[in-house]
Structures are given as C-alpha cells and as structure tokens.
mmCIF file of C-alpha atoms in Angstrom:
data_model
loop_
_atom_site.group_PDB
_atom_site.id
_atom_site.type_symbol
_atom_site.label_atom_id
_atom_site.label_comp_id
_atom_site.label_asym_id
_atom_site.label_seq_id
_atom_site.Cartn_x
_atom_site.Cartn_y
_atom_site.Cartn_z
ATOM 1 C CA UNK Y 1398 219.209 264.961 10.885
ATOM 2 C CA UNK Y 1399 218.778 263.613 7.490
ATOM 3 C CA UNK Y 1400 218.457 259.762 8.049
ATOM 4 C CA UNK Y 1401 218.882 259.055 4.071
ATOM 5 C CA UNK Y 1402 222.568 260.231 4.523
ATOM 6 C CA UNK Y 1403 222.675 256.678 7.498
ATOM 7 C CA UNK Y 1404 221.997 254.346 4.363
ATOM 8 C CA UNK Y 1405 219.385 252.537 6.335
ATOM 9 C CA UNK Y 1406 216.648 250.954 4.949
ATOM 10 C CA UNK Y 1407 212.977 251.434 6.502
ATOM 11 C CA UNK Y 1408 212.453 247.696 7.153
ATOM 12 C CA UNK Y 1409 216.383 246.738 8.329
ATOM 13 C CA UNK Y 1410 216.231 244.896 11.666
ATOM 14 C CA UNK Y 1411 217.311 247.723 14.842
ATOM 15 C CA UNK Y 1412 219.535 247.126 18.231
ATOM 16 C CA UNK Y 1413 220.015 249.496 20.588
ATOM 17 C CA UNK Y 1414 223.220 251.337 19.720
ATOM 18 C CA UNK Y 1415 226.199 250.553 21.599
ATOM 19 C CA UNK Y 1416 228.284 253.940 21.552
ATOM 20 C CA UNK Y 1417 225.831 256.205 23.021
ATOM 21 C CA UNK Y 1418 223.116 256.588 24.892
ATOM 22 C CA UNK Y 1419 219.167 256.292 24.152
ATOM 23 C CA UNK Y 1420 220.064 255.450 20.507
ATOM 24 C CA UNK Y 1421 218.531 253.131 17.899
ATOM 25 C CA UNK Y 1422 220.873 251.669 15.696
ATOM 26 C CA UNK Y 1423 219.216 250.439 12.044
ATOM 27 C CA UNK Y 1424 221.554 247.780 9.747
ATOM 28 C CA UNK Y 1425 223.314 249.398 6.893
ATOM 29 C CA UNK Y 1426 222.481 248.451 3.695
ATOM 30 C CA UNK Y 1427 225.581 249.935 1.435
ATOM 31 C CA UNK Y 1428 227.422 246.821 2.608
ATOM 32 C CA UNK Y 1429 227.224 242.717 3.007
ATOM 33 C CA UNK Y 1430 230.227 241.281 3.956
ATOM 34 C CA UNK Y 1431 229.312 241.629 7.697
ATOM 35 C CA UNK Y 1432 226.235 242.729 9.394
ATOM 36 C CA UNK Y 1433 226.917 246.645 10.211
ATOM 37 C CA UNK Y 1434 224.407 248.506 12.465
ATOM 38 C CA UNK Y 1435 224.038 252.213 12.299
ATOM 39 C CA UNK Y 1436 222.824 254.674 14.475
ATOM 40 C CA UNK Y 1437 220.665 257.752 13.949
ATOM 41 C CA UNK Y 1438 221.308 259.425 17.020
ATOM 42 C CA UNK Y 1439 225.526 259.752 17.240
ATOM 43 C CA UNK Y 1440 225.770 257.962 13.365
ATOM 44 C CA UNK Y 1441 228.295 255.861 14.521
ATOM 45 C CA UNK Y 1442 228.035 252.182 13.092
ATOM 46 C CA UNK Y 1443 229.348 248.904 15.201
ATOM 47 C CA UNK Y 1444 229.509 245.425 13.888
ATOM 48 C CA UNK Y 1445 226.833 243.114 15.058
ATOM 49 C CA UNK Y 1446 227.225 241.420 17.805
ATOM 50 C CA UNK Y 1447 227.373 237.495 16.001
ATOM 51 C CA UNK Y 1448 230.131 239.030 13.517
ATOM 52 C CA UNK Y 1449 232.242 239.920 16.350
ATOM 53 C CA UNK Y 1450 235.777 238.551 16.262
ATOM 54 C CA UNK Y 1451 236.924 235.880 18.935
ATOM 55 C CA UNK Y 1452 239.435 236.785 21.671
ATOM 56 C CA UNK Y 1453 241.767 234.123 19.778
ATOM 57 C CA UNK Y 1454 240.927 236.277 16.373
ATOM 58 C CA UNK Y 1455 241.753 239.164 17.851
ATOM 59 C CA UNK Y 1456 245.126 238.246 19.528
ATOM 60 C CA UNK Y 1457 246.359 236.427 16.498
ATOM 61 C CA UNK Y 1458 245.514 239.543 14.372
ATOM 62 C CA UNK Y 1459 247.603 241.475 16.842
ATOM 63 C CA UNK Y 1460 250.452 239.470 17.139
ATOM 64 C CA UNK Y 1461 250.920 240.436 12.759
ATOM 65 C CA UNK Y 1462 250.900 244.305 13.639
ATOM 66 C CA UNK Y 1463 254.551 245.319 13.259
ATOM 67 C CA UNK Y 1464 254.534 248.806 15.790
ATOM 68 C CA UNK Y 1465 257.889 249.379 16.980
ATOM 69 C CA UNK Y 1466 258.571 252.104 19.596
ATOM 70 C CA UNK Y 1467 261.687 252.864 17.761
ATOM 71 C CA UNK Y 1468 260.212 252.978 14.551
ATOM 72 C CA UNK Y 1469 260.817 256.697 13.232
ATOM 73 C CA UNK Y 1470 257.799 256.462 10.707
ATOM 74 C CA UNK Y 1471 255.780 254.796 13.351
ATOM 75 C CA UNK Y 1472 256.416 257.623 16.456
ATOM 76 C CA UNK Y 1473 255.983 259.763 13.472
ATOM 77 C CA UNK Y 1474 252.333 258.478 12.838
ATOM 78 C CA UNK Y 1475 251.381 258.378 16.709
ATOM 79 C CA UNK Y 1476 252.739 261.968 17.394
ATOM 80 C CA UNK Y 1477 249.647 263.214 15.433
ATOM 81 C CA UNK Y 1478 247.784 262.232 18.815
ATOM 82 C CA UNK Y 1479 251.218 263.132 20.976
ATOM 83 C CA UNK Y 1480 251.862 266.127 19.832
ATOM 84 C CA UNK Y 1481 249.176 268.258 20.322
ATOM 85 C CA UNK Y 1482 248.075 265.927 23.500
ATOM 86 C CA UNK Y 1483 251.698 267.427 24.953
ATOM 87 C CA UNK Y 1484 250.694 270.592 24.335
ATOM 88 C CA UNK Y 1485 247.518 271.095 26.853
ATOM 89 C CA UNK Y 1486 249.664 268.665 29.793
ATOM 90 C CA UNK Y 1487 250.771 270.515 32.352
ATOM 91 C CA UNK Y 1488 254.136 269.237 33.627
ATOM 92 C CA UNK Y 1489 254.647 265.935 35.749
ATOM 93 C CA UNK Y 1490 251.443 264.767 34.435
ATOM 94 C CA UNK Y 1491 250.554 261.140 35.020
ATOM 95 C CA UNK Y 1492 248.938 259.336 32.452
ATOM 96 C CA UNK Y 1493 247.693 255.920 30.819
ATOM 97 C CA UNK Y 1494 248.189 254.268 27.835
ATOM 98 C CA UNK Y 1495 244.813 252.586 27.449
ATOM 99 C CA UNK Y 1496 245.178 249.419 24.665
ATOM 100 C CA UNK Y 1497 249.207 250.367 24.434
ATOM 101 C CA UNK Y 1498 250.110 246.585 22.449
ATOM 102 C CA UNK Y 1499 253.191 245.382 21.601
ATOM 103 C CA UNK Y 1500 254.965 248.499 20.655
ATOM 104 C CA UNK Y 1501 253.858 251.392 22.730
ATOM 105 C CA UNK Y 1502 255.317 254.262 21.153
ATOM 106 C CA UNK Y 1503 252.887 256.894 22.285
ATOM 107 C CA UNK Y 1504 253.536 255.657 26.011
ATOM 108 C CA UNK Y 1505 257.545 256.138 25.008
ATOM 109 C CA UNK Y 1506 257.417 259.560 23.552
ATOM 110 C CA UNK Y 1507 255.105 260.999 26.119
ATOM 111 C CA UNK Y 1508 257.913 259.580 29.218
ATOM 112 C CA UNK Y 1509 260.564 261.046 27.098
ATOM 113 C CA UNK Y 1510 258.826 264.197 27.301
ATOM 114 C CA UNK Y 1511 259.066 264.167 31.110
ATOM 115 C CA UNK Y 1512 255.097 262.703 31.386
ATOM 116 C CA UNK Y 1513 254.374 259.458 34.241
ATOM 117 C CA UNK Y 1514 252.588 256.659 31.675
ATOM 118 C CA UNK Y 1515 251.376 253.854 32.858
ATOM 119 C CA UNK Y 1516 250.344 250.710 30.404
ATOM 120 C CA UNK Y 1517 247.021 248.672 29.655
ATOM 121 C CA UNK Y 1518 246.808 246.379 27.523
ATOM 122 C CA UNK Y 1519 243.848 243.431 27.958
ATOM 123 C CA UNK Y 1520 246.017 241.030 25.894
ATOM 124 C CA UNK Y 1521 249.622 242.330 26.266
ATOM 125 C CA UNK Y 1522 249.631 244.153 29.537
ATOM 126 C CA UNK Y 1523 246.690 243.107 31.514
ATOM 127 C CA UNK Y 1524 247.664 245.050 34.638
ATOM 128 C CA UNK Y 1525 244.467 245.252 36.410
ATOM 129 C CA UNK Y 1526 245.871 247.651 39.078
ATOM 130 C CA UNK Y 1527 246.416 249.891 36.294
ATOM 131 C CA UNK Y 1528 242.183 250.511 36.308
ATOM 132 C CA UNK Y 1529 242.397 250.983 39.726
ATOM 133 C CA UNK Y 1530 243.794 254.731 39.976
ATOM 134 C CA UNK Y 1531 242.853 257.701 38.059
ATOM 135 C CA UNK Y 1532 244.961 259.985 35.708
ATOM 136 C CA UNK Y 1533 245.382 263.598 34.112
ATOM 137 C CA UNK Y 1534 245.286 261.636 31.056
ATOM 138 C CA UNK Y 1535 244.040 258.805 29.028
ATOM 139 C CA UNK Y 1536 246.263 257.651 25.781
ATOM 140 C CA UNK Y 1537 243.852 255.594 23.110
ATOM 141 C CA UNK Y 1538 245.579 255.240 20.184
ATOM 142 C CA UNK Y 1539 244.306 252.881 17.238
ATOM 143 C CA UNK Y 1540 242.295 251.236 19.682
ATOM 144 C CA UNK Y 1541 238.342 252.430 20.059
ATOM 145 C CA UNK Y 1542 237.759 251.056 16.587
ATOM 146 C CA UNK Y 1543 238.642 247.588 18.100
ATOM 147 C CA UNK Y 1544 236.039 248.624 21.194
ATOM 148 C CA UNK Y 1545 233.110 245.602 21.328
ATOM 149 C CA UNK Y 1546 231.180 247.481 23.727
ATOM 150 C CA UNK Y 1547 232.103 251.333 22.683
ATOM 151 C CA UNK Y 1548 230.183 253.230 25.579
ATOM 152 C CA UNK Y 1549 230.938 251.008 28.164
ATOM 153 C CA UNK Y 1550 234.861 251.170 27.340
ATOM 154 C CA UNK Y 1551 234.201 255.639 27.078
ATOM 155 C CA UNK Y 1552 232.639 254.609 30.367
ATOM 156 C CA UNK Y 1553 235.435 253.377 32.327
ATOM 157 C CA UNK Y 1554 238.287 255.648 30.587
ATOM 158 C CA UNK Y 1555 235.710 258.522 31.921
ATOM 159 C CA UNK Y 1556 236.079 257.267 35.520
ATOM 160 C CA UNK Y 1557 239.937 256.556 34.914
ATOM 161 C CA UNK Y 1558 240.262 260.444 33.864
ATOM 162 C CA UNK Y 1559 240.840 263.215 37.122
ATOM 163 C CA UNK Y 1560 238.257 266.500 37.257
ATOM 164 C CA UNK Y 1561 239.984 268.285 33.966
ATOM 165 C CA UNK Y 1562 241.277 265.079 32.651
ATOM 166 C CA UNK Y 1563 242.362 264.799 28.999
ATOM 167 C CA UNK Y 1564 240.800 261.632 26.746
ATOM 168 C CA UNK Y 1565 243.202 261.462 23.309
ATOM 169 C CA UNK Y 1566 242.007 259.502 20.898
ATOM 170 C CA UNK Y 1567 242.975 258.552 17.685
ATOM 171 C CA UNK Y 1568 240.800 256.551 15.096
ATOM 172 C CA UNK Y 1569 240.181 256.386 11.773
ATOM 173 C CA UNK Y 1570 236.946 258.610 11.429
ATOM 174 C CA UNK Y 1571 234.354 258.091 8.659
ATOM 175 C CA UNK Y 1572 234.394 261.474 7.311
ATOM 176 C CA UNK Y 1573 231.696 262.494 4.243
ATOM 177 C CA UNK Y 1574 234.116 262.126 1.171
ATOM 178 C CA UNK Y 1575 234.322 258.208 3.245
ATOM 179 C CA UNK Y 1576 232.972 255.260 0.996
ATOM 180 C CA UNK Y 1577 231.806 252.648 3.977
ATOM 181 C CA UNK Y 1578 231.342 249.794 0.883
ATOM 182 C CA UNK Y 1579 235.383 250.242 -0.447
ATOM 183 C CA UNK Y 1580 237.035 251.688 3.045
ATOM 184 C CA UNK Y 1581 240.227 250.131 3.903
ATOM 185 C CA UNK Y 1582 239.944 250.988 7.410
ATOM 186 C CA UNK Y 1583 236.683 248.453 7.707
ATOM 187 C CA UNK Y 1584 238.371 245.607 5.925
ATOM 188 C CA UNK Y 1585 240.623 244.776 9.117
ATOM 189 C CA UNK Y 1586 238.392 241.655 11.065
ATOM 190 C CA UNK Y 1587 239.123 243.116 14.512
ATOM 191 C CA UNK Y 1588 238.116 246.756 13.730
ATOM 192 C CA UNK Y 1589 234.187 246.650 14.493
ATOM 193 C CA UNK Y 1590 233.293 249.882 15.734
ATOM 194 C CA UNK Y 1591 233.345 252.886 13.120
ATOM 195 C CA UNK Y 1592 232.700 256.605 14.577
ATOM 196 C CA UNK Y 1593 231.605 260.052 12.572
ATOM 197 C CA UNK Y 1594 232.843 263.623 13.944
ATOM 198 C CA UNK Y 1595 229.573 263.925 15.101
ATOM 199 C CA UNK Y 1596 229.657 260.828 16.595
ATOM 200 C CA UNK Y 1597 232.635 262.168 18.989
ATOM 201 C CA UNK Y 1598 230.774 265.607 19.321
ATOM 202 C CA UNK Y 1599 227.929 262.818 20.400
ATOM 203 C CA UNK Y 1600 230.124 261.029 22.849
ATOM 204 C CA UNK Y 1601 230.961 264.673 24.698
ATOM 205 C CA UNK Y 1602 227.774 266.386 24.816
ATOM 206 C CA UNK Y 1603 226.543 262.918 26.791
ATOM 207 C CA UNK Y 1604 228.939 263.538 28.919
ATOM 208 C CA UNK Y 1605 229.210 267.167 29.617
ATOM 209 C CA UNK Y 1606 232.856 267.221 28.314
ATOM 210 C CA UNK Y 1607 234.453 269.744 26.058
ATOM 211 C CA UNK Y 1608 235.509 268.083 22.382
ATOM 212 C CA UNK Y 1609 238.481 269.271 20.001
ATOM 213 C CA UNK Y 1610 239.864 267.852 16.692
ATOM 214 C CA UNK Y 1611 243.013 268.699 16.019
ATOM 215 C CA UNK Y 1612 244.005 267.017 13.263
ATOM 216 C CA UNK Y 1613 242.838 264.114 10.994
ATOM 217 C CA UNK Y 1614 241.247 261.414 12.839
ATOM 218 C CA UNK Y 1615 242.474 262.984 16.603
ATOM 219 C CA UNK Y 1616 240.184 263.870 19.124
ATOM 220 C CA UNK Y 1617 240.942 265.462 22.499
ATOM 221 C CA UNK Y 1618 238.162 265.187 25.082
ATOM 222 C CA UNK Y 1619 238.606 267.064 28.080
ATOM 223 C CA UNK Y 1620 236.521 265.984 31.274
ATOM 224 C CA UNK Y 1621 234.748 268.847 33.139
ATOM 225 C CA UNK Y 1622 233.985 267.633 36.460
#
C-alpha cells in the first residue's frame, strides 16, 4: 500500500482504527476543522472520538432531514440500493431496515415489492425486539457514515444477517477523484465515519463474506456462513 496516498504525517498522534480489525489509524493532515483519523490497513477515516456529535446533536440534525416515503425523487435516490438489492432476494424474504428514520422509503418500496421489513431506528424506532431475530437481509441506507463505532455496528448487522444473508449498504464512498479538504459529504456534523472501496473490500475479506458494488456508493455484502 502506498501510505503517502493516506495523507498522514510521520509524527500525527495514532488510535486503533475503529472499522476494522488489527488496524492503526494515523490523523489526517489535509484537513483541520475536526480531528480525522485514518487508517492504513482498510483506509477508512472516522472522526475522533472528542469531535463526536452528542445524541442531542444528532437527533436535532435529524429531525431537519426532509425524506419522505412518498417522495418520487427521494424513492428514486434510495432505489439505487433497492433495486439491485431486489434483484438477488428470493421471494417472501424477510428483512430489516437498519437506521430507517423518519421517512423510510427503502423499507416501503421493498414491502411493496412483496418483501417482510421490519424497522430500526435508535432514535425514531427503537424497537429492541427488532435485534433480537435474524433476517435474509439487512437495509442500511445513508446510515454507516453516521456509525460512532463502525465495526462494532458491521458486528451486530453480521449476527442480525441468516447463513447467505444480504448486507446493502449505501454511503457516500471517498473515491480517488474525492477531495477529503472541500467534500460536501464530510461537512454534515453527524457524518463521522468516511469509508474507501477498499475499505468495504476490507470489511468482507475480515469477515469471509463475498463483496459487490453495483453502482455509485452501493455495496452488497453477502454473508457466507
């Protein structure tokens, strides 16, 4: 790996990274307005841990997002995970929306396609019971960015998920042509955890899982046993 592509300088401070596992996460230096950590195993890059926003930050940030179920450009946006989610479920399969909100329109257009979806949400649907089954699939849309603790979240969707269990995900991913300093996606207080395609093909190789992409910033994990 070339570690001058991680923008890390030789001397920055180093945590333990918190999306996968064994790595050492360095601070990033290509940016100051909060204290980013990036790791050199997986690349991924999390905020550090005294920049992280408040429960009360995080709700009150949530409560502005405008996602309506109905909301033809909205479905529109989350069928980029839907679509090609519906395509590898076979029928009747039971599923969970995992961080659905205010608005779950993935959770609507996968029922209206004939799929069981059940809904998490620690702020808007905090149905413990829900974490207390397992699924075919897992539904994470616009959510693992706002993980605090990345592999421990991948954790517990991985024990949610049945033998051949699909994990969709869909996040903004920092691809090369990416500017960390000037990226919209970053600027958002309550998204702290920033992944890489490699990160993802990180995430699966820890965990013996087979890893597709396919589309911009969608990734379909499928568990293996």
């Amino acid at each position: 790996m070339n570690h001058e592509s991680l923008h890390c300088g030789n001397t920055a401070p180093s945590t333990a990274c918190r999306i996968c596992d064994g790595g050492v996460a360095h601070r990033r230096v290509d940016v100051s307005d909060r204290t980013y950590f990036q790791c050199r195993r997986c690349e991924g890059t999390f905020v550090a841990s005294e920049d992280l926003p408040t429960s009360d930050v995080e709700r009150s940030q949530y409560e502005l997002h405008e996602n309506d179920a109905s909301d033809p450009n909205y479905r529109r946006f989350v069928g980029r995970l839907v679509a090609p989610l519906i395509e590898r479920l076979a029928a009747g399969a039971e599923g969970l929306d995992y961080g659905c909100g205010e608005g779950p329109a993935g959770a609507a257009m996968l029922i209206e396609a004939g799929f069981n979806v059940t809904l998490y949400d620690p702020f808007f649907v905090p149905d413990e019971a829900a974490l207390e089954r397992d699924y075919d699939f897992v539904f994470c849309c616009e959510t693992a960015e706002h993980f605090h603790d990345p592999g421990r979240e991948v954790d517990k969707m991985e024990r949610l998920l049945r033998r051949g269990g699909i994990l969709a995900i869909m996040t903004g991913l920092e691809y090369p042509q990416v500017n960390f300093a000037t990226w919209h996606y970053r600027r958002d207080p309550t998204h702290v955890t920033f992944y890489r395609p490699v990160t993802m093909e990180r995430i699966a190789q820890d965990r013996g899982w087979e890893v597709d992409f396919p589309g911009k910033n969608t990734i379909l994990f499928r568990k293996q046993y």
